Amino acid sequence: MPKKVVPEAERRRRRPTRQGTVLSEKLIVHTALRMLREHGSAGLTARRLGTALGADPSTLYRYFAGLDDLTRAIGEELMGCALDSWTATGKWRADLRALGLAIHASYLSHPHAALLTASRVTGRPREIEVDETILGILRGAGFGDADTVGVYHAFIDLTLAFAALDAGALAIKDEVREADEEMWTSTYARLPSETHPHIAATAHLLADRMNLSAYPIVLDTLLNRTEARLVAARNQATGTE
């Protein structure tokens, strides 16, 4: 049976921790993000988190139902940071593109946390705020509700999928990642045209492109298709070609 989370008004410590800080949900989440950055997902345990906070590990359960609940709070933090870094302009395509890039960047700033949370649905306030914002942008642009949900689905899944993919490259050790990146010049660029004509013809272009994220390009492809669909719907409504 899951442990009951103590209501926020009742769970605040009356005394500081051994490190002289007063615990809060936000402090625990930020400490967890630091531990993930330094030790990876395997290093995030209640015991280690308690040590980092200067508190008994059981204190965690006054704020979260368990580590899975904490994981959802971490995902919410990444979404919230993205939203806080984004400013609406009132132009639906520019706003949606900027928000997608902000979400992608927020997750990449914490690669191990991204791998842990990109596939999760937190149901927490900041994530809900992001979803409401995206749906509002699309409905405000004139999309019907069915198209709005379809575009939202494609947009958020695309963004989080690339966040997880690109975070995976950042989460591995530097020397391993560098060896992978050099493969395009150390191996692919040296393949003979007699056996691999297509790779040989494009090797220099592959070396320039393949170590960069394709997210902005694919995002623009989605937005191009979305904009074309909106224009077609407007033309059909007005009877124009």
mmCIF file with all atom_site columns, C-alpha atoms in Angstrom, residues 14-186:
data_model
loop_
_atom_site.group_PDB
_atom_site.id
_atom_site.type_symbol
_atom_site.label_atom_id
_atom_site.label_alt_id
_atom_site.label_comp_id
_atom_site.label_asym_id
_atom_site.label_entity_id
_atom_site.label_seq_id
_atom_site.pdbx_PDB_ins_code
_atom_site.Cartn_x
_atom_site.Cartn_y
_atom_site.Cartn_z
_atom_site.occupancy
_atom_site.B_iso_or_equiv
_atom_site.pdbx_formal_charge
_atom_site.auth_seq_id
_atom_site.auth_comp_id
_atom_site.auth_asym_id
_atom_site.auth_atom_id
_atom_site.pdbx_PDB_model_num
ATOM 1   C CA . ARG A 1 14  ? 9.955   23.213 12.005  1.00 0.00 ? 14  ARG A CA 1
ATOM 2   C CA . ARG A 1 15  ? 13.716  22.951 12.246  1.00 0.00 ? 15  ARG A CA 1
ATOM 3   C CA . PRO A 1 16  ? 16.394  23.294 9.574   1.00 0.00 ? 16  PRO A CA 1
ATOM 4   C CA . THR A 1 17  ? 18.269  20.223 8.363   1.00 0.00 ? 17  THR A CA 1
ATOM 5   C CA . ARG A 1 18  ? 21.776  19.456 9.545   1.00 0.00 ? 18  ARG A CA 1
ATOM 6   C CA . GLN A 1 19  ? 22.988  21.714 6.740   1.00 0.00 ? 19  GLN A CA 1
ATOM 7   C CA . GLY A 1 20  ? 20.912  24.603 8.047   1.00 0.00 ? 20  GLY A CA 1
ATOM 8   C CA . THR A 1 21  ? 18.321  24.601 5.254   1.00 0.00 ? 21  THR A CA 1
ATOM 9   C CA . VAL A 1 22  ? 14.562  24.290 5.479   1.00 0.00 ? 22  VAL A CA 1
ATOM 10  C CA . LEU A 1 23  ? 13.211  21.562 3.246   1.00 0.00 ? 23  LEU A CA 1
ATOM 11  C CA . SER A 1 24  ? 10.651  22.200 0.519   1.00 0.00 ? 24  SER A CA 1
ATOM 12  C CA . GLU A 1 25  ? 9.399   20.253 -2.453  1.00 0.00 ? 25  GLU A CA 1
ATOM 13  C CA . LYS A 1 26  ? 11.314  22.564 -4.784  1.00 0.00 ? 26  LYS A CA 1
ATOM 14  C CA . LEU A 1 27  ? 14.575  22.110 -2.870  1.00 0.00 ? 27  LEU A CA 1
ATOM 15  C CA . ILE A 1 28  ? 14.198  18.328 -3.015  1.00 0.00 ? 28  ILE A CA 1
ATOM 16  C CA . VAL A 1 29  ? 13.536  18.426 -6.773  1.00 0.00 ? 29  VAL A CA 1
ATOM 17  C CA . HIS A 1 30  ? 16.537  20.679 -7.424  1.00 0.00 ? 30  HIS A CA 1
ATOM 18  C CA . THR A 1 31  ? 18.748  18.464 -5.283  1.00 0.00 ? 31  THR A CA 1
ATOM 19  C CA . ALA A 1 32  ? 17.504  15.409 -7.184  1.00 0.00 ? 32  ALA A CA 1
ATOM 20  C CA . LEU A 1 33  ? 18.349  17.132 -10.479 1.00 0.00 ? 33  LEU A CA 1
ATOM 21  C CA . ARG A 1 34  ? 21.872  17.789 -9.209  1.00 0.00 ? 34  ARG A CA 1
ATOM 22  C CA . MET A 1 35  ? 22.270  14.162 -8.166  1.00 0.00 ? 35  MET A CA 1
ATOM 23  C CA . LEU A 1 36  ? 21.065  12.969 -11.565 1.00 0.00 ? 36  LEU A CA 1
ATOM 24  C CA . ARG A 1 37  ? 23.528  15.284 -13.277 1.00 0.00 ? 37  ARG A CA 1
ATOM 25  C CA . GLU A 1 38  ? 26.412  14.050 -11.127 1.00 0.00 ? 38  GLU A CA 1
ATOM 26  C CA . HIS A 1 39  ? 25.593  10.358 -10.740 1.00 0.00 ? 39  HIS A CA 1
ATOM 27  C CA . GLY A 1 40  ? 22.950  9.403  -13.301 1.00 0.00 ? 40  GLY A CA 1
ATOM 28  C CA . SER A 1 41  ? 19.627  7.732  -12.596 1.00 0.00 ? 41  SER A CA 1
ATOM 29  C CA . ALA A 1 42  ? 21.253  4.868  -10.679 1.00 0.00 ? 42  ALA A CA 1
ATOM 30  C CA . GLY A 1 43  ? 22.553  7.392  -8.162  1.00 0.00 ? 43  GLY A CA 1
ATOM 31  C CA . LEU A 1 44  ? 19.134  8.759  -7.255  1.00 0.00 ? 44  LEU A CA 1
ATOM 32  C CA . THR A 1 45  ? 18.002  6.894  -4.142  1.00 0.00 ? 45  THR A CA 1
ATOM 33  C CA . ALA A 1 46  ? 16.136  8.013  -1.038  1.00 0.00 ? 46  ALA A CA 1
ATOM 34  C CA . ARG A 1 47  ? 19.217  7.344  1.082   1.00 0.00 ? 47  ARG A CA 1
ATOM 35  C CA . ARG A 1 48  ? 21.562  9.380  -1.121  1.00 0.00 ? 48  ARG A CA 1
ATOM 36  C CA . LEU A 1 49  ? 19.003  12.133 -1.473  1.00 0.00 ? 49  LEU A CA 1
ATOM 37  C CA . GLY A 1 50  ? 18.615  12.307 2.307   1.00 0.00 ? 50  GLY A CA 1
ATOM 38  C CA . THR A 1 51  ? 22.376  12.530 2.710   1.00 0.00 ? 51  THR A CA 1
ATOM 39  C CA . ALA A 1 52  ? 22.587  15.332 0.138   1.00 0.00 ? 52  ALA A CA 1
ATOM 40  C CA . LEU A 1 53  ? 19.818  17.221 1.919   1.00 0.00 ? 53  LEU A CA 1
ATOM 41  C CA . GLY A 1 54  ? 21.241  16.597 5.383   1.00 0.00 ? 54  GLY A CA 1
ATOM 42  C CA . ALA A 1 55  ? 18.008  14.912 6.426   1.00 0.00 ? 55  ALA A CA 1
ATOM 43  C CA . ASP A 1 56  ? 16.764  11.433 7.236   1.00 0.00 ? 56  ASP A CA 1
ATOM 44  C CA . PRO A 1 57  ? 15.805  9.537  4.028   1.00 0.00 ? 57  PRO A CA 1
ATOM 45  C CA . SER A 1 58  ? 12.310  9.017  5.417   1.00 0.00 ? 58  SER A CA 1
ATOM 46  C CA . THR A 1 59  ? 11.760  12.775 5.216   1.00 0.00 ? 59  THR A CA 1
ATOM 47  C CA . LEU A 1 60  ? 11.322  12.370 1.456   1.00 0.00 ? 60  LEU A CA 1
ATOM 48  C CA . TYR A 1 61  ? 8.021   10.597 2.072   1.00 0.00 ? 61  TYR A CA 1
ATOM 49  C CA . ARG A 1 62  ? 6.589   13.639 3.789   1.00 0.00 ? 62  ARG A CA 1
ATOM 50  C CA . TYR A 1 63  ? 6.764   15.402 0.420   1.00 0.00 ? 63  TYR A CA 1
ATOM 51  C CA . PHE A 1 64  ? 6.405   12.606 -2.141  1.00 0.00 ? 64  PHE A CA 1
ATOM 52  C CA . ALA A 1 65  ? 4.679   9.233  -2.188  1.00 0.00 ? 65  ALA A CA 1
ATOM 53  C CA . GLY A 1 66  ? 7.962   7.690  -3.313  1.00 0.00 ? 66  GLY A CA 1
ATOM 54  C CA . LEU A 1 67  ? 10.708  8.015  -5.902  1.00 0.00 ? 67  LEU A CA 1
ATOM 55  C CA . ASP A 1 68  ? 8.209   7.605  -8.740  1.00 0.00 ? 68  ASP A CA 1
ATOM 56  C CA . ASP A 1 69  ? 6.252   10.580 -7.421  1.00 0.00 ? 69  ASP A CA 1
ATOM 57  C CA . LEU A 1 70  ? 9.523   12.506 -7.229  1.00 0.00 ? 70  LEU A CA 1
ATOM 58  C CA . THR A 1 71  ? 10.239  11.515 -10.835 1.00 0.00 ? 71  THR A CA 1
ATOM 59  C CA . ARG A 1 72  ? 6.961   13.107 -11.925 1.00 0.00 ? 72  ARG A CA 1
ATOM 60  C CA . ALA A 1 73  ? 7.881   16.269 -10.010 1.00 0.00 ? 73  ALA A CA 1
ATOM 61  C CA . ILE A 1 74  ? 11.225  16.352 -11.829 1.00 0.00 ? 74  ILE A CA 1
ATOM 62  C CA . GLY A 1 75  ? 9.426   16.091 -15.178 1.00 0.00 ? 75  GLY A CA 1
ATOM 63  C CA . GLU A 1 76  ? 7.130   18.912 -14.140 1.00 0.00 ? 76  GLU A CA 1
ATOM 64  C CA . GLU A 1 77  ? 10.153  21.046 -13.242 1.00 0.00 ? 77  GLU A CA 1
ATOM 65  C CA . LEU A 1 78  ? 11.626  20.584 -16.714 1.00 0.00 ? 78  LEU A CA 1
ATOM 66  C CA . MET A 1 79  ? 8.321   21.564 -18.316 1.00 0.00 ? 79  MET A CA 1
ATOM 67  C CA . GLY A 1 80  ? 7.982   24.557 -16.002 1.00 0.00 ? 80  GLY A CA 1
ATOM 68  C CA . CYS A 1 81  ? 11.488  25.794 -16.828 1.00 0.00 ? 81  CYS A CA 1
ATOM 69  C CA . ALA A 1 82  ? 10.663  25.596 -20.528 1.00 0.00 ? 82  ALA A CA 1
ATOM 70  C CA . LEU A 1 83  ? 7.490   27.595 -20.092 1.00 0.00 ? 83  LEU A CA 1
ATOM 71  C CA . ASP A 1 84  ? 9.253   30.207 -17.960 1.00 0.00 ? 84  ASP A CA 1
ATOM 72  C CA . SER A 1 85  ? 11.865  30.759 -20.684 1.00 0.00 ? 85  SER A CA 1
ATOM 73  C CA . TRP A 1 86  ? 9.234   31.218 -23.408 1.00 0.00 ? 86  TRP A CA 1
ATOM 74  C CA . THR A 1 87  ? 7.367   34.385 -24.378 1.00 0.00 ? 87  THR A CA 1
ATOM 75  C CA . ALA A 1 88  ? 4.272   34.438 -26.554 1.00 0.00 ? 88  ALA A CA 1
ATOM 76  C CA . THR A 1 89  ? 4.162   36.740 -29.572 1.00 0.00 ? 89  THR A CA 1
ATOM 77  C CA . GLY A 1 90  ? 0.617   36.048 -30.731 1.00 0.00 ? 90  GLY A CA 1
ATOM 78  C CA . LYS A 1 91  ? 1.832   34.412 -33.956 1.00 0.00 ? 91  LYS A CA 1
ATOM 79  C CA . TRP A 1 92  ? 0.823   30.778 -33.658 1.00 0.00 ? 92  TRP A CA 1
ATOM 80  C CA . ARG A 1 93  ? 3.571   29.185 -35.736 1.00 0.00 ? 93  ARG A CA 1
ATOM 81  C CA . ALA A 1 94  ? 6.392   31.212 -34.184 1.00 0.00 ? 94  ALA A CA 1
ATOM 82  C CA . ASP A 1 95  ? 4.998   30.618 -30.710 1.00 0.00 ? 95  ASP A CA 1
ATOM 83  C CA . LEU A 1 96  ? 4.645   26.882 -31.179 1.00 0.00 ? 96  LEU A CA 1
ATOM 84  C CA . ARG A 1 97  ? 8.133   26.583 -32.661 1.00 0.00 ? 97  ARG A CA 1
ATOM 85  C CA . ALA A 1 98  ? 9.699   28.621 -29.862 1.00 0.00 ? 98  ALA A CA 1
ATOM 86  C CA . LEU A 1 99  ? 7.906   26.590 -27.202 1.00 0.00 ? 99  LEU A CA 1
ATOM 87  C CA . GLY A 1 100 ? 9.022   23.320 -28.767 1.00 0.00 ? 100 GLY A CA 1
ATOM 88  C CA . LEU A 1 101 ? 12.632  24.499 -28.827 1.00 0.00 ? 101 LEU A CA 1
ATOM 89  C CA . ALA A 1 102 ? 12.314  25.681 -25.222 1.00 0.00 ? 102 ALA A CA 1
ATOM 90  C CA . ILE A 1 103 ? 11.035  22.271 -24.071 1.00 0.00 ? 103 ILE A CA 1
ATOM 91  C CA . HIS A 1 104 ? 13.775  20.479 -26.010 1.00 0.00 ? 104 HIS A CA 1
ATOM 92  C CA . ALA A 1 105 ? 16.452  22.756 -24.521 1.00 0.00 ? 105 ALA A CA 1
ATOM 93  C CA . SER A 1 106 ? 15.088  22.391 -20.990 1.00 0.00 ? 106 SER A CA 1
ATOM 94  C CA . TYR A 1 107 ? 15.305  18.614 -21.165 1.00 0.00 ? 107 TYR A CA 1
ATOM 95  C CA . LEU A 1 108 ? 18.786  18.673 -22.697 1.00 0.00 ? 108 LEU A CA 1
ATOM 96  C CA . SER A 1 109 ? 20.007  20.856 -19.829 1.00 0.00 ? 109 SER A CA 1
ATOM 97  C CA . HIS A 1 110 ? 19.403  17.815 -17.592 1.00 0.00 ? 110 HIS A CA 1
ATOM 98  C CA . PRO A 1 111 ? 20.095  14.762 -19.799 1.00 0.00 ? 111 PRO A CA 1
ATOM 99  C CA . HIS A 1 112 ? 19.728  12.063 -17.132 1.00 0.00 ? 112 HIS A CA 1
ATOM 100 C CA . ALA A 1 113 ? 16.505  13.632 -15.898 1.00 0.00 ? 113 ALA A CA 1
ATOM 101 C CA . ALA A 1 114 ? 15.259  13.790 -19.492 1.00 0.00 ? 114 ALA A CA 1
ATOM 102 C CA . LEU A 1 115 ? 15.823  10.066 -19.974 1.00 0.00 ? 115 LEU A CA 1
ATOM 103 C CA . LEU A 1 116 ? 13.978  9.410  -16.733 1.00 0.00 ? 116 LEU A CA 1
ATOM 104 C CA . THR A 1 117 ? 10.961  11.623 -17.438 1.00 0.00 ? 117 THR A CA 1
ATOM 105 C CA . ALA A 1 118 ? 10.468  12.206 -21.186 1.00 0.00 ? 118 ALA A CA 1
ATOM 106 C CA . SER A 1 119 ? 8.058   9.275  -21.499 1.00 0.00 ? 119 SER A CA 1
ATOM 107 C CA . ARG A 1 120 ? 6.081   10.131 -18.355 1.00 0.00 ? 120 ARG A CA 1
ATOM 108 C CA . VAL A 1 121 ? 2.799   11.999 -17.939 1.00 0.00 ? 121 VAL A CA 1
ATOM 109 C CA . THR A 1 122 ? 3.041   13.850 -14.644 1.00 0.00 ? 122 THR A CA 1
ATOM 110 C CA . GLY A 1 123 ? -0.460  15.332 -14.341 1.00 0.00 ? 123 GLY A CA 1
ATOM 111 C CA . ARG A 1 124 ? 1.120   18.108 -12.294 1.00 0.00 ? 124 ARG A CA 1
ATOM 112 C CA . PRO A 1 125 ? 0.288   21.837 -12.583 1.00 0.00 ? 125 PRO A CA 1
ATOM 113 C CA . ARG A 1 126 ? 3.193   23.086 -14.711 1.00 0.00 ? 126 ARG A CA 1
ATOM 114 C CA . GLU A 1 127 ? 2.894   20.254 -17.211 1.00 0.00 ? 127 GLU A CA 1
ATOM 115 C CA . ILE A 1 128 ? -0.840  20.902 -17.422 1.00 0.00 ? 128 ILE A CA 1
ATOM 116 C CA . GLU A 1 129 ? -0.049  24.592 -18.000 1.00 0.00 ? 129 GLU A CA 1
ATOM 117 C CA . VAL A 1 130 ? 2.201   23.676 -20.936 1.00 0.00 ? 130 VAL A CA 1
ATOM 118 C CA . ASP A 1 131 ? -0.506  21.468 -22.437 1.00 0.00 ? 131 ASP A CA 1
ATOM 119 C CA . GLU A 1 132 ? -3.130  24.188 -21.992 1.00 0.00 ? 132 GLU A CA 1
ATOM 120 C CA . THR A 1 133 ? -0.792  26.675 -23.669 1.00 0.00 ? 133 THR A CA 1
ATOM 121 C CA . ILE A 1 134 ? -0.167  24.460 -26.708 1.00 0.00 ? 134 ILE A CA 1
ATOM 122 C CA . LEU A 1 135 ? -3.850  23.683 -27.159 1.00 0.00 ? 135 LEU A CA 1
ATOM 123 C CA . GLY A 1 136 ? -4.670  27.379 -26.746 1.00 0.00 ? 136 GLY A CA 1
ATOM 124 C CA . ILE A 1 137 ? -2.168  28.373 -29.425 1.00 0.00 ? 137 ILE A CA 1
ATOM 125 C CA . LEU A 1 138 ? -3.685  25.929 -31.895 1.00 0.00 ? 138 LEU A CA 1
ATOM 126 C CA . ARG A 1 139 ? -7.328  26.710 -31.160 1.00 0.00 ? 139 ARG A CA 1
ATOM 127 C CA . GLY A 1 140 ? -6.523  30.429 -31.246 1.00 0.00 ? 140 GLY A CA 1
ATOM 128 C CA . ALA A 1 141 ? -5.002  29.974 -34.707 1.00 0.00 ? 141 ALA A CA 1
ATOM 129 C CA . GLY A 1 142 ? -8.307  28.633 -35.979 1.00 0.00 ? 142 GLY A CA 1
ATOM 130 C CA . PHE A 1 143 ? -7.820  24.870 -35.890 1.00 0.00 ? 143 PHE A CA 1
ATOM 131 C CA . GLY A 1 144 ? -10.863 22.772 -35.088 1.00 0.00 ? 144 GLY A CA 1
ATOM 132 C CA . ASP A 1 145 ? -10.725 20.688 -31.964 1.00 0.00 ? 145 ASP A CA 1
ATOM 133 C CA . ALA A 1 146 ? -9.955  17.414 -33.757 1.00 0.00 ? 146 ALA A CA 1
ATOM 134 C CA . ASP A 1 147 ? -7.067  18.989 -35.695 1.00 0.00 ? 147 ASP A CA 1
ATOM 135 C CA . THR A 1 148 ? -5.881  20.756 -32.545 1.00 0.00 ? 148 THR A CA 1
ATOM 136 C CA . VAL A 1 149 ? -5.592  17.480 -30.667 1.00 0.00 ? 149 VAL A CA 1
ATOM 137 C CA . GLY A 1 150 ? -3.934  15.775 -33.641 1.00 0.00 ? 150 GLY A CA 1
ATOM 138 C CA . VAL A 1 151 ? -1.294  18.477 -33.997 1.00 0.00 ? 151 VAL A CA 1
ATOM 139 C CA . TYR A 1 152 ? -0.779  18.647 -30.232 1.00 0.00 ? 152 TYR A CA 1
ATOM 140 C CA . HIS A 1 153 ? -0.214  14.899 -30.139 1.00 0.00 ? 153 HIS A CA 1
ATOM 141 C CA . ALA A 1 154 ? 2.346   14.990 -32.947 1.00 0.00 ? 154 ALA A CA 1
ATOM 142 C CA . PHE A 1 155 ? 4.043   18.116 -31.577 1.00 0.00 ? 155 PHE A CA 1
ATOM 143 C CA . ILE A 1 156 ? 4.533   16.988 -27.982 1.00 0.00 ? 156 ILE A CA 1
ATOM 144 C CA . ASP A 1 157 ? 5.517   13.431 -28.885 1.00 0.00 ? 157 ASP A CA 1
ATOM 145 C CA . LEU A 1 158 ? 8.009   14.695 -31.460 1.00 0.00 ? 158 LEU A CA 1
ATOM 146 C CA . THR A 1 159 ? 9.516   17.156 -28.989 1.00 0.00 ? 159 THR A CA 1
ATOM 147 C CA . LEU A 1 160 ? 9.865   14.655 -26.154 1.00 0.00 ? 160 LEU A CA 1
ATOM 148 C CA . ALA A 1 161 ? 11.120  11.892 -28.445 1.00 0.00 ? 161 ALA A CA 1
ATOM 149 C CA . PHE A 1 162 ? 13.937  14.096 -29.691 1.00 0.00 ? 162 PHE A CA 1
ATOM 150 C CA . ALA A 1 163 ? 14.576  15.277 -26.132 1.00 0.00 ? 163 ALA A CA 1
ATOM 151 C CA . ALA A 1 164 ? 15.109  11.658 -25.068 1.00 0.00 ? 164 ALA A CA 1
ATOM 152 C CA . LEU A 1 165 ? 17.175  10.813 -28.168 1.00 0.00 ? 165 LEU A CA 1
ATOM 153 C CA . ASP A 1 166 ? 19.467  13.824 -27.875 1.00 0.00 ? 166 ASP A CA 1
ATOM 154 C CA . ALA A 1 167 ? 19.698  13.526 -24.089 1.00 0.00 ? 167 ALA A CA 1
ATOM 155 C CA . GLY A 1 168 ? 20.848  9.935  -24.536 1.00 0.00 ? 168 GLY A CA 1
ATOM 156 C CA . ALA A 1 169 ? 23.902  11.154 -26.424 1.00 0.00 ? 169 ALA A CA 1
ATOM 157 C CA . LEU A 1 170 ? 24.677  13.744 -23.747 1.00 0.00 ? 170 LEU A CA 1
ATOM 158 C CA . ALA A 1 171 ? 24.207  11.288 -20.890 1.00 0.00 ? 171 ALA A CA 1
ATOM 159 C CA . ILE A 1 172 ? 26.981  8.913  -21.948 1.00 0.00 ? 172 ILE A CA 1
ATOM 160 C CA . LYS A 1 173 ? 30.589  9.532  -20.991 1.00 0.00 ? 173 LYS A CA 1
ATOM 161 C CA . ASP A 1 174 ? 32.358  12.258 -22.945 1.00 0.00 ? 174 ASP A CA 1
ATOM 162 C CA . GLU A 1 175 ? 34.975  9.931  -24.403 1.00 0.00 ? 175 GLU A CA 1
ATOM 163 C CA . VAL A 1 176 ? 32.318  7.476  -25.597 1.00 0.00 ? 176 VAL A CA 1
ATOM 164 C CA . ARG A 1 177 ? 30.237  10.232 -27.178 1.00 0.00 ? 177 ARG A CA 1
ATOM 165 C CA . GLU A 1 178 ? 33.294  11.731 -28.864 1.00 0.00 ? 178 GLU A CA 1
ATOM 166 C CA . ALA A 1 179 ? 34.247  8.333  -30.282 1.00 0.00 ? 179 ALA A CA 1
ATOM 167 C CA . ASP A 1 180 ? 30.735  7.954  -31.686 1.00 0.00 ? 180 ASP A CA 1
ATOM 168 C CA . GLU A 1 181 ? 30.849  11.423 -33.218 1.00 0.00 ? 181 GLU A CA 1
ATOM 169 C CA . GLU A 1 182 ? 34.236  10.773 -34.806 1.00 0.00 ? 182 GLU A CA 1
ATOM 170 C CA . MET A 1 183 ? 32.888  7.637  -36.474 1.00 0.00 ? 183 MET A CA 1
ATOM 171 C CA . TRP A 1 184 ? 31.534  9.772  -39.312 1.00 0.00 ? 184 TRP A CA 1
ATOM 172 C CA . THR A 1 185 ? 35.060  10.883 -40.225 1.00 0.00 ? 185 THR A CA 1
ATOM 173 C CA . SER A 1 186 ? 37.115  7.918  -38.993 1.00 0.00 ? 186 SER A CA 1
#
